[in-house]
PDB file of C-alpha atoms in Angstrom:
ATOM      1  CA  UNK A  30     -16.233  -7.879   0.791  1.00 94.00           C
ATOM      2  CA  UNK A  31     -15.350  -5.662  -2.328  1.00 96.00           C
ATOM      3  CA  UNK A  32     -18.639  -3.591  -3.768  1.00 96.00           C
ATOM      4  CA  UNK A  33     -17.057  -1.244  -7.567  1.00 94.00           C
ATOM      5  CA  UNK A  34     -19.943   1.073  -8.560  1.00 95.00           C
ATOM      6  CA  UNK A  35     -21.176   0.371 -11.601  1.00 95.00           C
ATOM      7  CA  UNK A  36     -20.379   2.653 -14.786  1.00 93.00           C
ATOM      8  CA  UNK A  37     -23.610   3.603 -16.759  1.00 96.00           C
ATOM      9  CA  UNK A  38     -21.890   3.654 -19.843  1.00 95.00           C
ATOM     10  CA  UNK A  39     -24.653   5.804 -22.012  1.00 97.00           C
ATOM     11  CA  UNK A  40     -23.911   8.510 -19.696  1.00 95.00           C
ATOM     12  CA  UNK A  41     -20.190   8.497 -20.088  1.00 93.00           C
ATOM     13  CA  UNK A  42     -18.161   9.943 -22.210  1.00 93.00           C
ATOM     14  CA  UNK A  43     -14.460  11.128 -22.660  1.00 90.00           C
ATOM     15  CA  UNK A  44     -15.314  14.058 -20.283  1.00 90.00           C
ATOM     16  CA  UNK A  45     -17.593  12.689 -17.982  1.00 89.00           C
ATOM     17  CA  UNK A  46     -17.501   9.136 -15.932  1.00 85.00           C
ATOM     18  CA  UNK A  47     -21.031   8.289 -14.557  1.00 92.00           C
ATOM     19  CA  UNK A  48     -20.847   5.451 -11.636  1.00 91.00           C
ATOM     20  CA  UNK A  49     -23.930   4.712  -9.689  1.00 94.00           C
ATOM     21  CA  UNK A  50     -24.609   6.150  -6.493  1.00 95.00           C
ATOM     22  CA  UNK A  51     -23.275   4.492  -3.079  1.00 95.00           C
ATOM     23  CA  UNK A  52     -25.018   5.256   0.008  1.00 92.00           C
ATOM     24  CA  UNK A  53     -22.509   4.503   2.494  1.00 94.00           C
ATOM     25  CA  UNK A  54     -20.507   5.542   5.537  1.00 97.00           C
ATOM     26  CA  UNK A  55     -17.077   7.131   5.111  1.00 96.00           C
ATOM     27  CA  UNK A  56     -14.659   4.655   6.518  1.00 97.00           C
ATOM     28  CA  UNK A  57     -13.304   6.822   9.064  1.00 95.00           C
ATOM     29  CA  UNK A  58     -17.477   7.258  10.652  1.00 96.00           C
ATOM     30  CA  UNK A  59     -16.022   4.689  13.406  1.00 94.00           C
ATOM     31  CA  UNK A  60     -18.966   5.490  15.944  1.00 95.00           C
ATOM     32  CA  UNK A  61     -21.144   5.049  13.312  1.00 96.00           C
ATOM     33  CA  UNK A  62     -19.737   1.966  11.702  1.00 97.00           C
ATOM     34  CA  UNK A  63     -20.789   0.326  15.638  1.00 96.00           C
ATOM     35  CA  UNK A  64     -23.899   2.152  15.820  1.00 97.00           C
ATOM     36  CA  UNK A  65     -24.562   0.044  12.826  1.00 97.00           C
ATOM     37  CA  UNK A  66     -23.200  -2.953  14.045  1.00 97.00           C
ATOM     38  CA  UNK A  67     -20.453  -3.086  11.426  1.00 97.00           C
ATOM     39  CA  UNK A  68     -17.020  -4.528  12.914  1.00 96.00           C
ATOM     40  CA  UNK A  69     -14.405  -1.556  11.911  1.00 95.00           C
ATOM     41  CA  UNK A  70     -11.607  -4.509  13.168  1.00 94.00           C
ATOM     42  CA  UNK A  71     -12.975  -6.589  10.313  1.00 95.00           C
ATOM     43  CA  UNK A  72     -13.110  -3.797   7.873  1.00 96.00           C
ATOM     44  CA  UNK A  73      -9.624  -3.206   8.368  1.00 94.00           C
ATOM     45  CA  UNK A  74      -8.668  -6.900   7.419  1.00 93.00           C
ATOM     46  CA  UNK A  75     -11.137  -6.940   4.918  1.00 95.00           C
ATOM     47  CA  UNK A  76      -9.592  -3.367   3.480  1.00 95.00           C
ATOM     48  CA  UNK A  77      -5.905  -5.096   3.735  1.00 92.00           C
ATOM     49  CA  UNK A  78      -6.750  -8.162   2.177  1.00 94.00           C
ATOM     50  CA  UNK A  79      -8.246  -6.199  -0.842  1.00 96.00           C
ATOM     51  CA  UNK A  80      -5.613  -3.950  -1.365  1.00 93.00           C
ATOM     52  CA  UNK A  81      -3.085  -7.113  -1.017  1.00 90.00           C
ATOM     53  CA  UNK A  82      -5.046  -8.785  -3.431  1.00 94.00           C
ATOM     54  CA  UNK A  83      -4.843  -5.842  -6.256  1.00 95.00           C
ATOM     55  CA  UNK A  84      -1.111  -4.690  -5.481  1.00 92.00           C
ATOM     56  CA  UNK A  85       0.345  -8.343  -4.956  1.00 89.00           C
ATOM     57  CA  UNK A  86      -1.858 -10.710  -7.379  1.00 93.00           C
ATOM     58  CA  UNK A  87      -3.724  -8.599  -9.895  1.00 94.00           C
ATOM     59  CA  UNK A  88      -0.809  -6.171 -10.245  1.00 93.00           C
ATOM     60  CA  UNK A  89      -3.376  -3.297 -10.381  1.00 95.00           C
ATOM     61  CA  UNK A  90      -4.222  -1.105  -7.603  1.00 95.00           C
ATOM     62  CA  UNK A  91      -6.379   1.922  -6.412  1.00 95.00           C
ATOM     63  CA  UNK A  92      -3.913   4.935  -5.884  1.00 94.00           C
ATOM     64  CA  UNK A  93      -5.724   6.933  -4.005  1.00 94.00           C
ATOM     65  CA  UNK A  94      -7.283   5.172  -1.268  1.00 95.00           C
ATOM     66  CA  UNK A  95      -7.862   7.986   1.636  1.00 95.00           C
ATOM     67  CA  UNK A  96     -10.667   8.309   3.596  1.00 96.00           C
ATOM     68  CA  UNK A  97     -12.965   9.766   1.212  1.00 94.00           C
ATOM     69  CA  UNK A  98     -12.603   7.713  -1.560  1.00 95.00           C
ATOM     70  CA  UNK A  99     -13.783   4.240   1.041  1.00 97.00           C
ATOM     71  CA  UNK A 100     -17.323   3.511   1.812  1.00 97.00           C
ATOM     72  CA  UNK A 101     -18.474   0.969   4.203  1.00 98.00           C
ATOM     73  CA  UNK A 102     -22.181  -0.170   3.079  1.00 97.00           C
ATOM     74  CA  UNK A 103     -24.506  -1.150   5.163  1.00 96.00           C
ATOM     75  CA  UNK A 104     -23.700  -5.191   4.702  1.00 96.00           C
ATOM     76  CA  UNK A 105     -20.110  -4.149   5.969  1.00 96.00           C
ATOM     77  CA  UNK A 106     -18.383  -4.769   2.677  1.00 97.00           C
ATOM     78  CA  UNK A 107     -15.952  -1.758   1.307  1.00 98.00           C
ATOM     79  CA  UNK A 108     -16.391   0.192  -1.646  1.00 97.00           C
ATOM     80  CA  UNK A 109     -13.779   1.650  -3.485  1.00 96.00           C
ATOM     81  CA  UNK A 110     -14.556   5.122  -5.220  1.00 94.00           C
ATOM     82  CA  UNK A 111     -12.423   7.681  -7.745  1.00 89.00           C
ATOM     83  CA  UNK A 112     -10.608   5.534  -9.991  1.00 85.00           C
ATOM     84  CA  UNK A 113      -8.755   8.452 -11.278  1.00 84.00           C
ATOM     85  CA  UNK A 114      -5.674   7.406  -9.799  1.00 91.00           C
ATOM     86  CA  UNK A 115      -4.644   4.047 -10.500  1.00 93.00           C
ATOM     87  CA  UNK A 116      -1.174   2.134 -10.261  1.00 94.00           C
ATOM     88  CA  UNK A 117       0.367  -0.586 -12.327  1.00 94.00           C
ATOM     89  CA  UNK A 118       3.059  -3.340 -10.938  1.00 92.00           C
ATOM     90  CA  UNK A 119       4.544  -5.584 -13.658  1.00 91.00           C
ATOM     91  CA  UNK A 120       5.196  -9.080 -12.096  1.00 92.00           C
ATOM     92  CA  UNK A 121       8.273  -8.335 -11.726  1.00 91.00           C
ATOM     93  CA  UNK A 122       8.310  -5.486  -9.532  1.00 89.00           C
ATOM     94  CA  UNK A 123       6.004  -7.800  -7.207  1.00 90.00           C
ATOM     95  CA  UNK A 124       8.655 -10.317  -7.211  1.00 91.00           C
ATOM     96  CA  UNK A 125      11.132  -7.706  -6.501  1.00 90.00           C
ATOM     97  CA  UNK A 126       8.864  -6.341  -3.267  1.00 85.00           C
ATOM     98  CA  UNK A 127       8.786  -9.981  -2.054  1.00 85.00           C
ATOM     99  CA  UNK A 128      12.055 -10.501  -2.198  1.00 89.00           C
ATOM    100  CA  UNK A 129      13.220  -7.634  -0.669  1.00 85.00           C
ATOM    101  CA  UNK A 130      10.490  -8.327   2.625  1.00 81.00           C
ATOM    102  CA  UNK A 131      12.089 -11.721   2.640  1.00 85.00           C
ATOM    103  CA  UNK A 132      15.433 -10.723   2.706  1.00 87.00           C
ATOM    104  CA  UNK A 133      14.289  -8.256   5.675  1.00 83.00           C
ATOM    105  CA  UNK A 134      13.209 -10.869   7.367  1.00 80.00           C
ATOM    106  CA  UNK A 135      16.129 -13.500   7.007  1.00 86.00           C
ATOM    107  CA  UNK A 136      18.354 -10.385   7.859  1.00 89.00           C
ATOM    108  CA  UNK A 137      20.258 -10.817   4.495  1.00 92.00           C
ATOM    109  CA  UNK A 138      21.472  -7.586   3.608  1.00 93.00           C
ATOM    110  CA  UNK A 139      23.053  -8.626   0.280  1.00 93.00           C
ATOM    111  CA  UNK A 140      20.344  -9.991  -1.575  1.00 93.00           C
ATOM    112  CA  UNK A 141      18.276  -6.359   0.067  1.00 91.00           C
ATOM    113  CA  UNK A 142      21.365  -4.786  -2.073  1.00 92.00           C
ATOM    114  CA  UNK A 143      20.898  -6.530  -4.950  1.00 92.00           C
ATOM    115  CA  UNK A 144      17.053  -6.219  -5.083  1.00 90.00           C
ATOM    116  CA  UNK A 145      17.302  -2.476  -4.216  1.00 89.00           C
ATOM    117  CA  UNK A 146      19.571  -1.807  -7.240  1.00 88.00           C
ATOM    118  CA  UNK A 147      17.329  -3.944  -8.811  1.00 88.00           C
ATOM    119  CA  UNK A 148      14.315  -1.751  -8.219  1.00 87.00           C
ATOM    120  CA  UNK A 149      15.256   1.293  -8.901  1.00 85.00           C
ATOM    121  CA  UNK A 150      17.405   3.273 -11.593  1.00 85.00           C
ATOM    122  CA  UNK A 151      20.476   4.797 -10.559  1.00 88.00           C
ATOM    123  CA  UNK A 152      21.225   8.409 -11.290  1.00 87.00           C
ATOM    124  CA  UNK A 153      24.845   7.559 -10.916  1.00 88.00           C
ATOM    125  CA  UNK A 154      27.758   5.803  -9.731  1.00 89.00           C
ATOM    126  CA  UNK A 155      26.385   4.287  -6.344  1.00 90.00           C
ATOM    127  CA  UNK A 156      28.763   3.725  -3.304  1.00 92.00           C
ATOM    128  CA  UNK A 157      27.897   0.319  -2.742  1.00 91.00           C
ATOM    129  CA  UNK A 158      30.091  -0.233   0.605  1.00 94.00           C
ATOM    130  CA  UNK A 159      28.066   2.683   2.068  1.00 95.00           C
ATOM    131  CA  UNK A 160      24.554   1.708   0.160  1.00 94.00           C
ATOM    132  CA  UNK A 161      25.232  -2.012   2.026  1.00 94.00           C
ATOM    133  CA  UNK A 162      25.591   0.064   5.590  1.00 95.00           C
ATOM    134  CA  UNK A 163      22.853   1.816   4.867  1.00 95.00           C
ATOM    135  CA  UNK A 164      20.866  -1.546   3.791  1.00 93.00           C
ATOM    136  CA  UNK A 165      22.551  -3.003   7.347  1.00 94.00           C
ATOM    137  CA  UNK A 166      21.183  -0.579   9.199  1.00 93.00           C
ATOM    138  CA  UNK A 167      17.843  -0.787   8.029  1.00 90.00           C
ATOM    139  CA  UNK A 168      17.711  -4.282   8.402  1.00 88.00           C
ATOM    140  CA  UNK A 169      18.755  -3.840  11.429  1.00 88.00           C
ATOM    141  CA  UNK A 170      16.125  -1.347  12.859  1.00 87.00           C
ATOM    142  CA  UNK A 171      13.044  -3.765  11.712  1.00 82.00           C
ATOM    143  CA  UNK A 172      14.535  -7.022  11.771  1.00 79.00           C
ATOM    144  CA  UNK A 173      12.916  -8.838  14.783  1.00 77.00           C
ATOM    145  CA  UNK A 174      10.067  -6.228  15.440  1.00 75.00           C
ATOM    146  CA  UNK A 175       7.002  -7.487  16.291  1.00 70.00           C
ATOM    147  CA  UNK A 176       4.263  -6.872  13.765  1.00 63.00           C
ATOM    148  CA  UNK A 177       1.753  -5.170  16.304  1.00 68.00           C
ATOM    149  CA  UNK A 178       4.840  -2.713  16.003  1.00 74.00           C
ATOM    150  CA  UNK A 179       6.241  -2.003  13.002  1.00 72.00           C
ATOM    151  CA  UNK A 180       4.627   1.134  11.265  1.00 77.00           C
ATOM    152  CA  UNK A 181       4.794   0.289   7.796  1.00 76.00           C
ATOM    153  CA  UNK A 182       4.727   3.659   6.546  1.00 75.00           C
ATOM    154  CA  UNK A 183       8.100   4.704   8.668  1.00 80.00           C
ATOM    155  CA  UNK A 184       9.448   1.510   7.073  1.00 82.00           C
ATOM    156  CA  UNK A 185       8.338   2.689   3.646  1.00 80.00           C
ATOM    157  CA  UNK A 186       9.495   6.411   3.895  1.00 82.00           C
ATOM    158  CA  UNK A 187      12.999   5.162   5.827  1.00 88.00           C
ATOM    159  CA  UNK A 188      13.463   2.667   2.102  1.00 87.00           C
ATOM    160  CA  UNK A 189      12.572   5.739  -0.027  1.00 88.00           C
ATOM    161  CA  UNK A 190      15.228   8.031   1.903  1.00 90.00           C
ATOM    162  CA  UNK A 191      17.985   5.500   1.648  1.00 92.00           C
ATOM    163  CA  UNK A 192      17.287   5.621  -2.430  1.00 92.00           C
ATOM    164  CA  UNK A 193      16.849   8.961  -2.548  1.00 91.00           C
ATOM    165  CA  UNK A 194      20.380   9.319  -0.443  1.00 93.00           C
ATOM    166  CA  UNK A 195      22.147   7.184  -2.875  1.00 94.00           C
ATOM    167  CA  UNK A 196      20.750   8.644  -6.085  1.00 92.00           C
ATOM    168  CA  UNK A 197      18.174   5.595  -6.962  1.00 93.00           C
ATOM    169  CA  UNK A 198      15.383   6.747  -8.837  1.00 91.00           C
ATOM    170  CA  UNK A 199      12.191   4.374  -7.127  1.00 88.00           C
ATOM    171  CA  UNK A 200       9.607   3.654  -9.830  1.00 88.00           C
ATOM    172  CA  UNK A 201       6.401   5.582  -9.712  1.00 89.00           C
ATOM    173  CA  UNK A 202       4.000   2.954  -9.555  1.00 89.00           C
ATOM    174  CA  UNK A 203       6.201   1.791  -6.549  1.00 88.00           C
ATOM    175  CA  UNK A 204       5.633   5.176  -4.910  1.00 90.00           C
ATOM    176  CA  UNK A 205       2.377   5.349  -5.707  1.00 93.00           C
ATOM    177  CA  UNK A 206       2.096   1.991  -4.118  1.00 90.00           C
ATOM    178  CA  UNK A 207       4.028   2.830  -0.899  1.00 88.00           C
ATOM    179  CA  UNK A 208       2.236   6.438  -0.502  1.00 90.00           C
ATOM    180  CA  UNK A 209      -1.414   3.784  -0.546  1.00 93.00           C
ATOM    181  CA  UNK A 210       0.284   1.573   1.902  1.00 89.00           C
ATOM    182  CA  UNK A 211       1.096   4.613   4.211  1.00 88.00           C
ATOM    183  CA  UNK A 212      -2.528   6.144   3.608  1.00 91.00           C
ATOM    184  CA  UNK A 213      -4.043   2.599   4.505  1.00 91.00           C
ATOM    185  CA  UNK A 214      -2.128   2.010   7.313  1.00 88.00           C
ATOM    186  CA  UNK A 215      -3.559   5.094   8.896  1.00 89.00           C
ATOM    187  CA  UNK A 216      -7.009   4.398   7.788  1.00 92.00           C
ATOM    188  CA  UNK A 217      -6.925   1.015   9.050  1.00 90.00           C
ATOM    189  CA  UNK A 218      -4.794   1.739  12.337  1.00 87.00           C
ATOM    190  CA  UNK A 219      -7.659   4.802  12.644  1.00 91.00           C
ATOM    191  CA  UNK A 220     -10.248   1.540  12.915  1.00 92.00           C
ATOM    192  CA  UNK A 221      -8.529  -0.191  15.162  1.00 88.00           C
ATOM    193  CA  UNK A 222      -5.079   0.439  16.845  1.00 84.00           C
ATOM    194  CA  UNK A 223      -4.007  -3.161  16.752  1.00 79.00           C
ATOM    195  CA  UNK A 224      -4.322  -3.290  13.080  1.00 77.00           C
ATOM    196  CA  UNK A 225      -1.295  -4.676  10.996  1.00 69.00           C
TER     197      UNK A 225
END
């Protein structure tokens, strides 16, 4: 379901990157994704799959995945273009992710703590009693929410203001990851509103 253009390597060089040529339709074309008989509900799971698959297994992911840089080809599968902005997660920052959206969902706001100040670099002394309220809270708000629900990219920006409210640096790989996940939920919510 995953098409890369292929780089013509004689015609490259330090300046220039030469991929072949997709003929495609821009992933937000929904009218004429149906008009073409391409399913824009399956190109949605097939989009969240792939990006799932590079952020969560290969540990290397497009960074830049709007609108214009997705074309559907005519056999429905995606293709990703402009790989100038790429991110990088160690296996341990994946671990670190995981644990965190299990801890959200067992509602266990210590081990959230304790991968939070995991994840990210303090810039000083944190308040941990009030970092641990804030945690609660959060936990609180998406615990229990359905999934047809929950807008990741609220979740997302909601994490990244409790950091940046206690002084935690976040990684950036892990913001370039959570600005993606924001910019994919919107592509893939644009193809169909029950997307999750």
């Amino acid at each position: 379901t995953l098409h890369v253009p292929r780089v013509y390597s004689e015609f490259t060089t330090d300046a220039i990157l030469t991929m072949e040529f997709i003929d495609g339709f821009r992933v937000d074309e929904n009218d004429r994704l149906r008009e073409a008989g391409i399913s824009v509900s399956e190109v949605a799971a097939h989009g969240a799959r792939i990006f799932m698959k590079q952020a969560f297994e290969l540990g290397l992911f497009h960074g830049d995945p709007h609108p214009g840089n997705i074309r559907i080809l005519a056999d429905g599968s995606i293709c990703l273009l402009d790989f100038g902005m790429a991110g990088l997660l160690e296996n341990e920052k994946r671990e670190q992710l995981v644990d965190l959206f299990v801890a959200i969902i067992k509602r266990d706001v210590r081990t959230a703590v304790e991968v939070i100040e995991g994840i990210g670099q303090p810039l000083n002394d944190i308040d941990k009693p009030l970092l641990r309220a804030d945690v609660r809270d959060f936990v609180d708000t998406y615990y229990g929410v359905s999934l047809e629900q929950l807008h990741v990219g609220r979740m997302l920006s909601d994490f990244i203001g409790i950091l940046a409210n206690h002084g935690i640096r976040c990684p950036g790989d892990l913001m370039l990851l959570i600005r993606a996940l924001v910019t994919l939920e919107g592509v893939g919510r644009s193809l169909d509103p029950q997307f999750n």
